[in-house]
Amino acid sequence: GGAPTSPDLTVIPGIIVERFDLLLDGASSVYGSDAVAGVANVILRTDFEGVEFEYRREAPTGQAGVATTYAGAWGVTSDRGYAGFGFEYNNREATPVGDISFCETFARVDANGQIYTQDQDVLPGMGNDFTECRLSLINRMSIAGYGSVYWTPGQTNINIPGWSESSLSGVVVDGNGDGLADFDFYDPFYNYNASDRARQSDWIPAQERYSLFSYGEHDIDWGSNTSVFYELLVANRQSIIRGDPFFVATDVPASNPFNPCNNVSNPNGVNCFTGFGIPDALAPVFSTNFPIVRVNGHLDRTDTELQQTRFVTGFRGDLPLFNNWTYELFGSYARSQGFQRIYGVNEDRLQTSLYNTTYDPVSGTYSCTDPQPAVLDCVPVNLFAANLYQEGGGYFTQAEADY
């Protein structure tokens, strides 16, 4: 008990299993209240002699997901009992999302050979309804008045350098007048689900497991069909789950020197709200914003290991004074341990950096001072740096990641 797992029949090597008996109508009267929905009994082989080996390889269509199994068994029987031993090792490669054809690309080609995979037209009569995968928009930030604005390096249609808007008051923004939206929601740069990185996440995770099982029973000739029996199980299972990089979801205060709407202490900051008639002096009141970026290394990997050990030994036989009654006296030891590691951003340290980073205009440097000094020195974290706004999710710098 205690390990984060549900019952797993694969811990018993399949090579020593004779059959499974399923009691589907409830068996609480025999097995207790936990068996109200039914019971699965694993019946082991007790009548085989010698050594057996088994090799199995499963290769799904595609280039991933290959599963390989090695198993072996040894058994001996006599007129007074039996003993058996089995082992199994299984290694299953991961199957990435990209190997599953549930996200097809549809397109049409116009008379000029232009390929369309989405609807980005602004003007009536020019649209088409072809789409590619569902949307999961990244590389944007949410700010007051606009909602989401999008990272467009080197250009802008709202006077915030490097950022553009898709629509204002329900009207699509067409800054260059070409009849199309200024950027494409279905571009993999903005639609995470259309990126190569999304296709690298696991559909079925990699897994490695092994199990050893030994068992036996021997008539000890005490009368009343008395026998001694034992079972020993040792099993281990490890998996690595590669998921999608998660959003780093946090507000960036107006005072942060990397905030593009900080027109006070950011040397490159602007008043983001001039279009709404907000004067420079009042702009900081509205300048807290919310970056919406996926960061590789944040909650996109989970390592799990499960270890199980079980030993049972005891006696069973007939009760001589009671017709058709039997007894079983046993002792058991079981231990189950689970370890799980999830990698991600330390939110407390991130908040410390965002609220305590300053800019020195004399030296032109950024610094961070932790009001409550911790083990690591505070590092300035820039949530608006170009390295975070990448197709398929960005990355922290090494110094930021270490912090």
PDB file of C-alpha atoms in Angstrom, residues 67-367:
ATOM      1  CA  ALA A  67       7.672  -3.189 -27.159  1.00  0.00           C
ATOM      2  CA  THR A  68      10.090  -6.023 -26.369  1.00  0.00           C
ATOM      3  CA  THR A  69       9.511  -8.747 -23.771  1.00  0.00           C
ATOM      4  CA  TYR A  70      11.882 -11.381 -22.439  1.00  0.00           C
ATOM      5  CA  ALA A  71      10.490 -14.041 -20.078  1.00  0.00           C
ATOM      6  CA  GLY A  72      11.628 -17.289 -18.554  1.00  0.00           C
ATOM      7  CA  ALA A  73      10.290 -19.969 -16.239  1.00  0.00           C
ATOM      8  CA  TRP A  74      11.540 -23.008 -14.354  1.00  0.00           C
ATOM      9  CA  GLY A  75       9.335 -25.612 -12.730  1.00  0.00           C
ATOM     10  CA  VAL A  76       9.507 -28.935 -10.964  1.00  0.00           C
ATOM     11  CA  THR A  77       6.708 -31.198  -9.737  1.00  0.00           C
ATOM     12  CA  SER A  78       6.472 -34.370  -7.636  1.00  0.00           C
ATOM     13  CA  ASP A  79       3.784 -36.410  -5.961  1.00  0.00           C
ATOM     14  CA  ARG A  80       4.238 -34.258  -2.854  1.00  0.00           C
ATOM     15  CA  GLY A  81       4.236 -30.790  -4.341  1.00  0.00           C
ATOM     16  CA  TYR A  82       5.653 -28.362  -6.835  1.00  0.00           C
ATOM     17  CA  ALA A  83       7.899 -25.308  -7.138  1.00  0.00           C
ATOM     18  CA  GLY A  84       8.100 -22.678  -9.811  1.00  0.00           C
ATOM     19  CA  PHE A  85      10.052 -19.570 -10.708  1.00  0.00           C
ATOM     20  CA  GLY A  86       9.380 -16.966 -13.388  1.00  0.00           C
ATOM     21  CA  PHE A  87      10.809 -13.682 -14.552  1.00  0.00           C
ATOM     22  CA  GLU A  88       9.735 -11.122 -17.119  1.00  0.00           C
ATOM     23  CA  TYR A  89      11.387  -8.010 -18.530  1.00  0.00           C
ATOM     24  CA  ASN A  90       9.475  -5.577 -20.742  1.00  0.00           C
ATOM     25  CA  ASN A  91      10.668  -2.434 -22.461  1.00  0.00           C
ATOM     26  CA  ARG A  92       8.201  -0.252 -24.372  1.00  0.00           C
ATOM     27  CA  GLU A  93       9.339   2.748 -26.383  1.00  0.00           C
ATOM     28  CA  ALA A  94       7.293   5.926 -26.331  1.00  0.00           C
ATOM     29  CA  THR A  95       4.759   6.656 -29.061  1.00  0.00           C
ATOM     30  CA  PRO A  96       4.688  10.383 -29.831  1.00  0.00           C
ATOM     31  CA  VAL A  97       1.553  12.285 -30.761  1.00  0.00           C
ATOM     32  CA  GLY A  98       3.034  12.808 -34.219  1.00  0.00           C
ATOM     33  CA  ASP A  99       2.620   9.092 -34.941  1.00  0.00           C
ATOM     34  CA  ILE A 100      -1.154   9.296 -34.425  1.00  0.00           C
ATOM     35  CA  SER A 101      -3.115  10.588 -37.421  1.00  0.00           C
ATOM     36  CA  PHE A 102      -5.890  12.375 -35.570  1.00  0.00           C
ATOM     37  CA  CYS A 103      -4.784  15.872 -36.639  1.00  0.00           C
ATOM     38  CA  GLU A 104      -4.988  16.037 -40.410  1.00  0.00           C
ATOM     39  CA  THR A 105      -4.154  19.079 -42.501  1.00  0.00           C
ATOM     40  CA  PHE A 106      -6.767  20.156 -45.056  1.00  0.00           C
ATOM     41  CA  ALA A 107      -5.984  22.657 -47.782  1.00  0.00           C
ATOM     42  CA  ARG A 108      -7.063  24.133 -51.068  1.00  0.00           C
ATOM     43  CA  VAL A 109      -5.013  25.712 -53.830  1.00  0.00           C
ATOM     44  CA  ASP A 110      -6.288  28.788 -55.689  1.00  0.00           C
ATOM     45  CA  ALA A 111      -5.816  29.596 -59.379  1.00  0.00           C
ATOM     46  CA  ASN A 112      -2.433  31.206 -58.653  1.00  0.00           C
ATOM     47  CA  GLY A 113      -1.073  28.153 -56.858  1.00  0.00           C
ATOM     48  CA  GLN A 114      -1.461  29.696 -53.391  1.00  0.00           C
ATOM     49  CA  ILE A 115      -2.029  27.038 -50.686  1.00  0.00           C
ATOM     50  CA  TYR A 116      -4.563  27.891 -47.978  1.00  0.00           C
ATOM     51  CA  THR A 117      -4.721  25.960 -44.716  1.00  0.00           C
ATOM     52  CA  GLN A 118      -6.796  28.380 -42.649  1.00  0.00           C
ATOM     53  CA  ASP A 119      -9.240  31.273 -42.742  1.00  0.00           C
ATOM     54  CA  GLN A 120      -7.269  34.505 -42.283  1.00  0.00           C
ATOM     55  CA  ASP A 121      -9.117  36.753 -44.739  1.00  0.00           C
ATOM     56  CA  VAL A 122     -10.575  40.048 -43.553  1.00  0.00           C
ATOM     57  CA  LEU A 123     -12.699  41.175 -46.473  1.00  0.00           C
ATOM     58  CA  PRO A 124     -16.122  39.594 -47.215  1.00  0.00           C
ATOM     59  CA  GLY A 125     -16.159  36.963 -49.925  1.00  0.00           C
ATOM     60  CA  MET A 126     -12.452  36.185 -49.654  1.00  0.00           C
ATOM     61  CA  GLY A 127     -12.594  33.609 -46.873  1.00  0.00           C
ATOM     62  CA  ASN A 128     -12.335  29.852 -46.799  1.00  0.00           C
ATOM     63  CA  ASP A 129     -13.216  27.371 -44.094  1.00  0.00           C
ATOM     64  CA  PHE A 130     -10.158  25.144 -44.111  1.00  0.00           C
ATOM     65  CA  THR A 131      -8.508  24.708 -40.718  1.00  0.00           C
ATOM     66  CA  GLU A 132      -5.554  22.796 -39.345  1.00  0.00           C
ATOM     67  CA  CYS A 133      -5.924  21.202 -35.901  1.00  0.00           C
ATOM     68  CA  ARG A 134      -7.498  22.885 -32.900  1.00  0.00           C
ATOM     69  CA  LEU A 135      -6.033  26.170 -31.676  1.00  0.00           C
ATOM     70  CA  SER A 136      -3.827  26.587 -28.627  1.00  0.00           C
ATOM     71  CA  LEU A 137      -2.555  30.128 -28.924  1.00  0.00           C
ATOM     72  CA  ILE A 138       0.833  31.057 -27.475  1.00  0.00           C
ATOM     73  CA  ASN A 139       3.422  33.813 -27.879  1.00  0.00           C
ATOM     74  CA  ARG A 140       1.064  36.521 -26.673  1.00  0.00           C
ATOM     75  CA  MET A 141       0.275  38.605 -23.622  1.00  0.00           C
ATOM     76  CA  SER A 142      -2.895  39.911 -22.086  1.00  0.00           C
ATOM     77  CA  ILE A 143      -3.041  43.623 -21.244  1.00  0.00           C
ATOM     78  CA  ALA A 144      -5.809  45.971 -20.193  1.00  0.00           C
ATOM     79  CA  GLY A 145      -7.972  47.350 -22.994  1.00  0.00           C
ATOM     80  CA  TYR A 146      -6.678  45.033 -25.701  1.00  0.00           C
ATOM     81  CA  GLY A 147      -7.113  41.534 -24.322  1.00  0.00           C
ATOM     82  CA  SER A 148      -4.470  39.424 -26.076  1.00  0.00           C
ATOM     83  CA  VAL A 149      -1.771  41.000 -28.206  1.00  0.00           C
ATOM     84  CA  TYR A 150       0.727  38.900 -30.140  1.00  0.00           C
ATOM     85  CA  TRP A 151       4.494  38.821 -30.436  1.00  0.00           C
ATOM     86  CA  THR A 152       5.440  40.156 -33.870  1.00  0.00           C
ATOM     87  CA  PRO A 153       9.187  40.925 -33.809  1.00  0.00           C
ATOM     88  CA  GLY A 154      10.125  44.034 -35.749  1.00  0.00           C
ATOM     89  CA  GLN A 155       6.577  45.235 -36.393  1.00  0.00           C
ATOM     90  CA  THR A 156       3.481  46.510 -34.629  1.00  0.00           C
ATOM     91  CA  ASN A 157      -0.010  47.718 -35.485  1.00  0.00           C
ATOM     92  CA  ILE A 158      -0.807  49.166 -32.033  1.00  0.00           C
ATOM     93  CA  ASN A 159       2.326  51.254 -31.310  1.00  0.00           C
ATOM     94  CA  ILE A 160       3.723  48.709 -28.831  1.00  0.00           C
ATOM     95  CA  PRO A 161       7.071  47.703 -30.378  1.00  0.00           C
ATOM     96  CA  GLY A 162       7.152  44.006 -31.228  1.00  0.00           C
ATOM     97  CA  TRP A 163       3.453  43.407 -30.494  1.00  0.00           C
ATOM     98  CA  SER A 164       0.349  43.424 -32.679  1.00  0.00           C
ATOM     99  CA  GLU A 165      -3.394  43.069 -32.216  1.00  0.00           C
ATOM    100  CA  SER A 166      -5.678  40.753 -34.158  1.00  0.00           C
ATOM    101  CA  SER A 167      -8.866  42.769 -33.653  1.00  0.00           C
ATOM    102  CA  LEU A 168     -10.155  45.820 -31.809  1.00  0.00           C
ATOM    103  CA  SER A 169     -13.819  46.211 -30.832  1.00  0.00           C
ATOM    104  CA  GLY A 170     -14.627  43.174 -32.980  1.00  0.00           C
ATOM    105  CA  VAL A 171     -12.930  44.588 -36.106  1.00  0.00           C
ATOM    106  CA  VAL A 172      -9.966  42.662 -37.538  1.00  0.00           C
ATOM    107  CA  VAL A 173      -6.812  44.792 -37.661  1.00  0.00           C
ATOM    108  CA  ASP A 174      -5.302  44.984 -41.143  1.00  0.00           C
ATOM    109  CA  GLY A 175      -2.337  47.308 -40.577  1.00  0.00           C
ATOM    110  CA  ASN A 176      -0.710  46.847 -43.983  1.00  0.00           C
ATOM    111  CA  GLY A 177      -3.954  47.011 -45.961  1.00  0.00           C
ATOM    112  CA  ASP A 178      -3.524  43.754 -47.860  1.00  0.00           C
ATOM    113  CA  GLY A 179      -6.974  42.429 -46.979  1.00  0.00           C
ATOM    114  CA  LEU A 180      -5.580  39.828 -44.587  1.00  0.00           C
ATOM    115  CA  ALA A 181      -5.048  39.712 -40.872  1.00  0.00           C
ATOM    116  CA  ASP A 182      -1.556  40.912 -39.970  1.00  0.00           C
ATOM    117  CA  PHE A 183      -0.620  37.487 -38.632  1.00  0.00           C
ATOM    118  CA  ASP A 184      -1.943  33.973 -38.880  1.00  0.00           C
ATOM    119  CA  PHE A 185      -3.462  32.213 -35.867  1.00  0.00           C
ATOM    120  CA  TYR A 186      -2.861  28.857 -37.559  1.00  0.00           C
ATOM    121  CA  ASP A 187       0.827  29.509 -38.030  1.00  0.00           C
ATOM    122  CA  PRO A 188       2.744  27.021 -35.822  1.00  0.00           C
ATOM    123  CA  PHE A 189       4.427  30.031 -34.231  1.00  0.00           C
ATOM    124  CA  TYR A 190       1.094  30.994 -32.636  1.00  0.00           C
ATOM    125  CA  ASN A 191      -0.819  27.705 -32.701  1.00  0.00           C
ATOM    126  CA  TYR A 192       1.123  25.340 -30.451  1.00  0.00           C
ATOM    127  CA  ASN A 193      -0.901  22.335 -31.608  1.00  0.00           C
ATOM    128  CA  ALA A 194       0.387  22.769 -35.164  1.00  0.00           C
ATOM    129  CA  SER A 195       4.041  22.850 -34.072  1.00  0.00           C
ATOM    130  CA  ASP A 196       6.582  20.051 -34.309  1.00  0.00           C
ATOM    131  CA  ARG A 197       7.061  20.250 -30.537  1.00  0.00           C
ATOM    132  CA  ALA A 198       3.417  19.306 -29.933  1.00  0.00           C
ATOM    133  CA  ARG A 199       3.917  16.202 -32.062  1.00  0.00           C
ATOM    134  CA  GLN A 200       6.869  15.139 -29.883  1.00  0.00           C
ATOM    135  CA  SER A 201       4.769  14.758 -26.735  1.00  0.00           C
ATOM    136  CA  ASP A 202       3.883  11.241 -25.686  1.00  0.00           C
ATOM    137  CA  TRP A 203       0.666   9.606 -26.814  1.00  0.00           C
ATOM    138  CA  ILE A 204       1.846   6.454 -25.012  1.00  0.00           C
ATOM    139  CA  PRO A 205       4.799   6.984 -22.634  1.00  0.00           C
ATOM    140  CA  ALA A 206       7.962   4.912 -22.467  1.00  0.00           C
ATOM    141  CA  GLN A 207       7.988   2.218 -19.809  1.00  0.00           C
ATOM    142  CA  GLU A 208      10.450  -0.340 -18.480  1.00  0.00           C
ATOM    143  CA  ARG A 209       9.500  -3.044 -15.983  1.00  0.00           C
ATOM    144  CA  TYR A 210      10.742  -6.311 -14.582  1.00  0.00           C
ATOM    145  CA  SER A 211       9.263  -8.851 -12.207  1.00  0.00           C
ATOM    146  CA  LEU A 212      10.463 -11.977 -10.426  1.00  0.00           C
ATOM    147  CA  PHE A 213       8.047 -14.504  -8.953  1.00  0.00           C
ATOM    148  CA  SER A 214       8.786 -17.699  -7.053  1.00  0.00           C
ATOM    149  CA  TYR A 215       6.201 -20.018  -5.533  1.00  0.00           C
ATOM    150  CA  GLY A 216       5.727 -23.560  -4.322  1.00  0.00           C
ATOM    151  CA  GLU A 217       3.907 -26.010  -2.084  1.00  0.00           C
ATOM    152  CA  HIS A 218       5.044 -29.216  -0.354  1.00  0.00           C
ATOM    153  CA  ASP A 219       3.175 -31.899   1.599  1.00  0.00           C
ATOM    154  CA  ILE A 220       4.953 -32.190   4.961  1.00  0.00           C
ATOM    155  CA  ASP A 221       3.254 -35.463   5.924  1.00  0.00           C
ATOM    156  CA  TRP A 222       1.708 -34.258   9.161  1.00  0.00           C
ATOM    157  CA  GLY A 223      -1.576 -35.870   8.283  1.00  0.00           C
ATOM    158  CA  SER A 224      -4.796 -34.104   7.350  1.00  0.00           C
ATOM    159  CA  ASN A 225      -3.263 -33.208   3.952  1.00  0.00           C
ATOM    160  CA  THR A 226      -1.107 -30.548   5.603  1.00  0.00           C
ATOM    161  CA  SER A 227       1.261 -28.668   3.310  1.00  0.00           C
ATOM    162  CA  VAL A 228       3.559 -25.674   3.519  1.00  0.00           C
ATOM    163  CA  PHE A 229       3.489 -23.046   0.783  1.00  0.00           C
ATOM    164  CA  TYR A 230       5.180 -19.807  -0.137  1.00  0.00           C
ATOM    165  CA  GLU A 231       5.099 -16.965  -2.694  1.00  0.00           C
ATOM    166  CA  LEU A 232       7.770 -14.329  -3.345  1.00  0.00           C
ATOM    167  CA  LEU A 233       7.308 -11.353  -5.664  1.00  0.00           C
ATOM    168  CA  VAL A 234       9.775  -8.591  -6.543  1.00  0.00           C
ATOM    169  CA  ALA A 235       8.731  -6.065  -9.190  1.00  0.00           C
ATOM    170  CA  ASN A 236       9.858  -2.681 -10.489  1.00  0.00           C
ATOM    171  CA  ARG A 237       8.288  -0.374 -13.051  1.00  0.00           C
ATOM    172  CA  GLN A 238       9.693   2.905 -14.382  1.00  0.00           C
ATOM    173  CA  SER A 239       8.170   5.344 -16.828  1.00  0.00           C
ATOM    174  CA  ILE A 240       9.036   8.710 -18.329  1.00  0.00           C
ATOM    175  CA  ILE A 241       6.116  10.797 -19.560  1.00  0.00           C
ATOM    176  CA  ARG A 242       6.963  13.633 -21.946  1.00  0.00           C
ATOM    177  CA  GLY A 243       4.098  16.058 -22.153  1.00  0.00           C
ATOM    178  CA  ASP A 244       3.468  19.512 -23.546  1.00  0.00           C
ATOM    179  CA  PRO A 245       5.415  22.392 -21.991  1.00  0.00           C
ATOM    180  CA  PHE A 246       3.045  24.172 -19.663  1.00  0.00           C
ATOM    181  CA  PHE A 247       2.146  27.837 -19.588  1.00  0.00           C
ATOM    182  CA  VAL A 248       4.097  30.020 -17.174  1.00  0.00           C
ATOM    183  CA  ALA A 249       1.025  31.825 -15.881  1.00  0.00           C
ATOM    184  CA  THR A 250       1.728  34.905 -13.781  1.00  0.00           C
ATOM    185  CA  ASP A 251       1.172  38.645 -13.755  1.00  0.00           C
ATOM    186  CA  VAL A 252       4.147  40.886 -14.419  1.00  0.00           C
ATOM    187  CA  PRO A 253       3.916  44.071 -12.313  1.00  0.00           C
ATOM    188  CA  ALA A 254       3.947  47.515 -13.883  1.00  0.00           C
ATOM    189  CA  SER A 255       7.229  48.232 -12.080  1.00  0.00           C
ATOM    190  CA  ASN A 256       9.107  45.348 -13.735  1.00  0.00           C
ATOM    191  CA  PRO A 257      11.850  46.864 -15.949  1.00  0.00           C
ATOM    192  CA  PHE A 258      11.254  44.271 -18.685  1.00  0.00           C
ATOM    193  CA  ASN A 259       7.538  45.067 -18.933  1.00  0.00           C
ATOM    194  CA  PRO A 260       7.029  46.656 -22.386  1.00  0.00           C
ATOM    195  CA  CYS A 261       4.254  48.842 -20.933  1.00  0.00           C
ATOM    196  CA  ASN A 262       6.502  50.205 -18.176  1.00  0.00           C
ATOM    197  CA  ASN A 263       7.187  53.732 -19.399  1.00  0.00           C
ATOM    198  CA  VAL A 264       8.910  54.703 -16.141  1.00  0.00           C
ATOM    199  CA  SER A 265      11.880  52.376 -15.479  1.00  0.00           C
ATOM    200  CA  ASN A 266      12.060  50.301 -18.676  1.00  0.00           C
ATOM    201  CA  PRO A 267      14.414  52.154 -21.058  1.00  0.00           C
ATOM    202  CA  ASN A 268      12.495  50.683 -24.009  1.00  0.00           C
ATOM    203  CA  GLY A 269       9.041  50.847 -22.449  1.00  0.00           C
ATOM    204  CA  VAL A 270       6.136  52.825 -23.895  1.00  0.00           C
ATOM    205  CA  ASN A 271       2.722  54.020 -22.841  1.00  0.00           C
ATOM    206  CA  CYS A 272       0.671  51.131 -24.208  1.00  0.00           C
ATOM    207  CA  PHE A 273      -2.594  53.008 -23.779  1.00  0.00           C
ATOM    208  CA  THR A 274      -2.167  56.195 -25.790  1.00  0.00           C
ATOM    209  CA  GLY A 275      -4.777  54.870 -28.208  1.00  0.00           C
ATOM    210  CA  PHE A 276      -7.291  54.950 -25.352  1.00  0.00           C
ATOM    211  CA  GLY A 277      -6.392  58.511 -24.343  1.00  0.00           C
ATOM    212  CA  ILE A 278      -4.479  57.515 -21.195  1.00  0.00           C
ATOM    213  CA  PRO A 279      -1.732  60.067 -20.350  1.00  0.00           C
ATOM    214  CA  ASP A 280       1.801  58.912 -19.577  1.00  0.00           C
ATOM    215  CA  ALA A 281       1.430  59.699 -15.886  1.00  0.00           C
ATOM    216  CA  LEU A 282      -1.523  57.323 -15.496  1.00  0.00           C
ATOM    217  CA  ALA A 283      -0.225  54.515 -17.736  1.00  0.00           C
ATOM    218  CA  PRO A 284       1.448  52.587 -14.862  1.00  0.00           C
ATOM    219  CA  VAL A 285      -1.970  52.119 -13.261  1.00  0.00           C
ATOM    220  CA  PHE A 286      -2.962  49.838 -16.168  1.00  0.00           C
ATOM    221  CA  SER A 287       0.443  48.360 -17.038  1.00  0.00           C
ATOM    222  CA  THR A 288       0.352  45.048 -15.171  1.00  0.00           C
ATOM    223  CA  ASN A 289       0.155  42.386 -17.873  1.00  0.00           C
ATOM    224  CA  PHE A 290       0.022  38.629 -18.260  1.00  0.00           C
ATOM    225  CA  PRO A 291       2.424  36.835 -20.655  1.00  0.00           C
ATOM    226  CA  ILE A 292       0.970  33.697 -22.257  1.00  0.00           C
ATOM    227  CA  VAL A 293       3.909  31.523 -23.233  1.00  0.00           C
ATOM    228  CA  ARG A 294       4.725  27.841 -23.036  1.00  0.00           C
ATOM    229  CA  VAL A 295       8.178  27.179 -21.613  1.00  0.00           C
ATOM    230  CA  ASN A 296      10.032  23.972 -22.394  1.00  0.00           C
ATOM    231  CA  GLY A 297      11.137  22.316 -19.179  1.00  0.00           C
ATOM    232  CA  HIS A 298       8.068  23.498 -17.246  1.00  0.00           C
ATOM    233  CA  LEU A 299       5.778  20.625 -16.180  1.00  0.00           C
ATOM    234  CA  ASP A 300       6.481  18.739 -19.408  1.00  0.00           C
ATOM    235  CA  ARG A 301       8.183  15.678 -17.948  1.00  0.00           C
ATOM    236  CA  THR A 302       7.167  13.250 -15.212  1.00  0.00           C
ATOM    237  CA  ASP A 303       9.439  10.444 -13.993  1.00  0.00           C
ATOM    238  CA  THR A 304       7.745   7.647 -12.054  1.00  0.00           C
ATOM    239  CA  GLU A 305       9.141   4.536 -10.376  1.00  0.00           C
ATOM    240  CA  LEU A 306       7.167   1.876  -8.525  1.00  0.00           C
ATOM    241  CA  GLN A 307       8.773  -0.865  -6.411  1.00  0.00           C
ATOM    242  CA  GLN A 308       6.863  -3.806  -4.981  1.00  0.00           C
ATOM    243  CA  THR A 309       7.955  -6.664  -2.744  1.00  0.00           C
ATOM    244  CA  ARG A 310       5.682  -9.376  -1.327  1.00  0.00           C
ATOM    245  CA  PHE A 311       6.396 -12.576   0.610  1.00  0.00           C
ATOM    246  CA  VAL A 312       3.801 -15.041   1.879  1.00  0.00           C
ATOM    247  CA  THR A 313       4.340 -18.366   3.659  1.00  0.00           C
ATOM    248  CA  GLY A 314       2.080 -20.621   5.685  1.00  0.00           C
ATOM    249  CA  PHE A 315       0.302 -23.931   6.166  1.00  0.00           C
ATOM    250  CA  ARG A 316      -2.946 -25.298   4.821  1.00  0.00           C
ATOM    251  CA  GLY A 317      -4.822 -28.558   5.320  1.00  0.00           C
ATOM    252  CA  ASP A 318      -8.024 -30.281   6.428  1.00  0.00           C
ATOM    253  CA  LEU A 319      -9.732 -29.892   9.788  1.00  0.00           C
ATOM    254  CA  PRO A 320     -10.168 -33.490  10.934  1.00  0.00           C
ATOM    255  CA  LEU A 321     -13.076 -32.835  13.284  1.00  0.00           C
ATOM    256  CA  PHE A 322     -15.161 -30.992  10.679  1.00  0.00           C
ATOM    257  CA  ASN A 323     -16.290 -32.579   7.456  1.00  0.00           C
ATOM    258  CA  ASN A 324     -15.217 -30.694   4.332  1.00  0.00           C
ATOM    259  CA  TRP A 325     -13.651 -27.894   6.348  1.00  0.00           C
ATOM    260  CA  THR A 326     -10.145 -26.672   5.581  1.00  0.00           C
ATOM    261  CA  TYR A 327      -7.812 -24.206   7.222  1.00  0.00           C
ATOM    262  CA  GLU A 328      -5.044 -21.874   6.065  1.00  0.00           C
ATOM    263  CA  LEU A 329      -2.594 -20.223   8.419  1.00  0.00           C
ATOM    264  CA  PHE A 330      -0.118 -17.793   6.914  1.00  0.00           C
ATOM    265  CA  GLY A 331       2.019 -14.753   7.466  1.00  0.00           C
ATOM    266  CA  SER A 332       2.806 -12.137   4.850  1.00  0.00           C
ATOM    267  CA  TYR A 333       5.029  -9.133   4.276  1.00  0.00           C
ATOM    268  CA  ALA A 334       4.352  -6.561   1.575  1.00  0.00           C
ATOM    269  CA  ARG A 335       6.023  -3.295   0.719  1.00  0.00           C
ATOM    270  CA  SER A 336       5.107  -0.930  -2.083  1.00  0.00           C
ATOM    271  CA  GLN A 337       6.933   2.320  -2.779  1.00  0.00           C
ATOM    272  CA  GLY A 338       6.287   4.959  -5.394  1.00  0.00           C
ATOM    273  CA  PHE A 339       8.522   7.818  -6.472  1.00  0.00           C
ATOM    274  CA  GLN A 340       7.405  10.604  -8.785  1.00  0.00           C
ATOM    275  CA  ARG A 341       9.360  13.618  -9.975  1.00  0.00           C
ATOM    276  CA  ILE A 342       7.793  16.484 -11.920  1.00  0.00           C
ATOM    277  CA  TYR A 343      10.053  19.187 -13.322  1.00  0.00           C
ATOM    278  CA  GLY A 344       8.883  22.784 -13.373  1.00  0.00           C
ATOM    279  CA  VAL A 345       9.342  26.419 -12.477  1.00  0.00           C
ATOM    280  CA  ASN A 346       9.624  27.402  -8.831  1.00  0.00           C
ATOM    281  CA  GLU A 347       6.745  29.891  -8.676  1.00  0.00           C
ATOM    282  CA  ASP A 348       7.965  31.552  -5.467  1.00  0.00           C
ATOM    283  CA  ARG A 349      11.360  32.318  -6.965  1.00  0.00           C
ATOM    284  CA  LEU A 350       9.770  33.561 -10.174  1.00  0.00           C
ATOM    285  CA  GLN A 351       7.556  35.969  -8.224  1.00  0.00           C
ATOM    286  CA  THR A 352      10.558  37.143  -6.196  1.00  0.00           C
ATOM    287  CA  SER A 353      12.426  37.982  -9.390  1.00  0.00           C
ATOM    288  CA  LEU A 354       9.515  39.706 -11.146  1.00  0.00           C
ATOM    289  CA  TYR A 355       8.795  41.982  -8.191  1.00  0.00           C
ATOM    290  CA  ASN A 356      12.383  42.755  -7.151  1.00  0.00           C
ATOM    291  CA  THR A 357      14.264  43.267 -10.412  1.00  0.00           C
ATOM    292  CA  THR A 358      15.478  46.806 -11.097  1.00  0.00           C
ATOM    293  CA  TYR A 359      17.305  48.614 -13.889  1.00  0.00           C
ATOM    294  CA  ASP A 360      20.309  50.886 -13.330  1.00  0.00           C
ATOM    295  CA  PRO A 361      20.318  53.555 -16.075  1.00  0.00           C
ATOM    296  CA  VAL A 362      23.904  54.553 -15.260  1.00  0.00           C
ATOM    297  CA  SER A 363      25.452  51.112 -15.781  1.00  0.00           C
ATOM    298  CA  GLY A 364      22.699  49.850 -18.083  1.00  0.00           C
ATOM    299  CA  THR A 365      22.384  46.640 -16.071  1.00  0.00           C
ATOM    300  CA  TYR A 366      19.552  44.717 -14.454  1.00  0.00           C
ATOM    301  CA  SER A 367      19.770  43.319 -10.931  1.00  0.00           C
TER     302      SER A 367
END
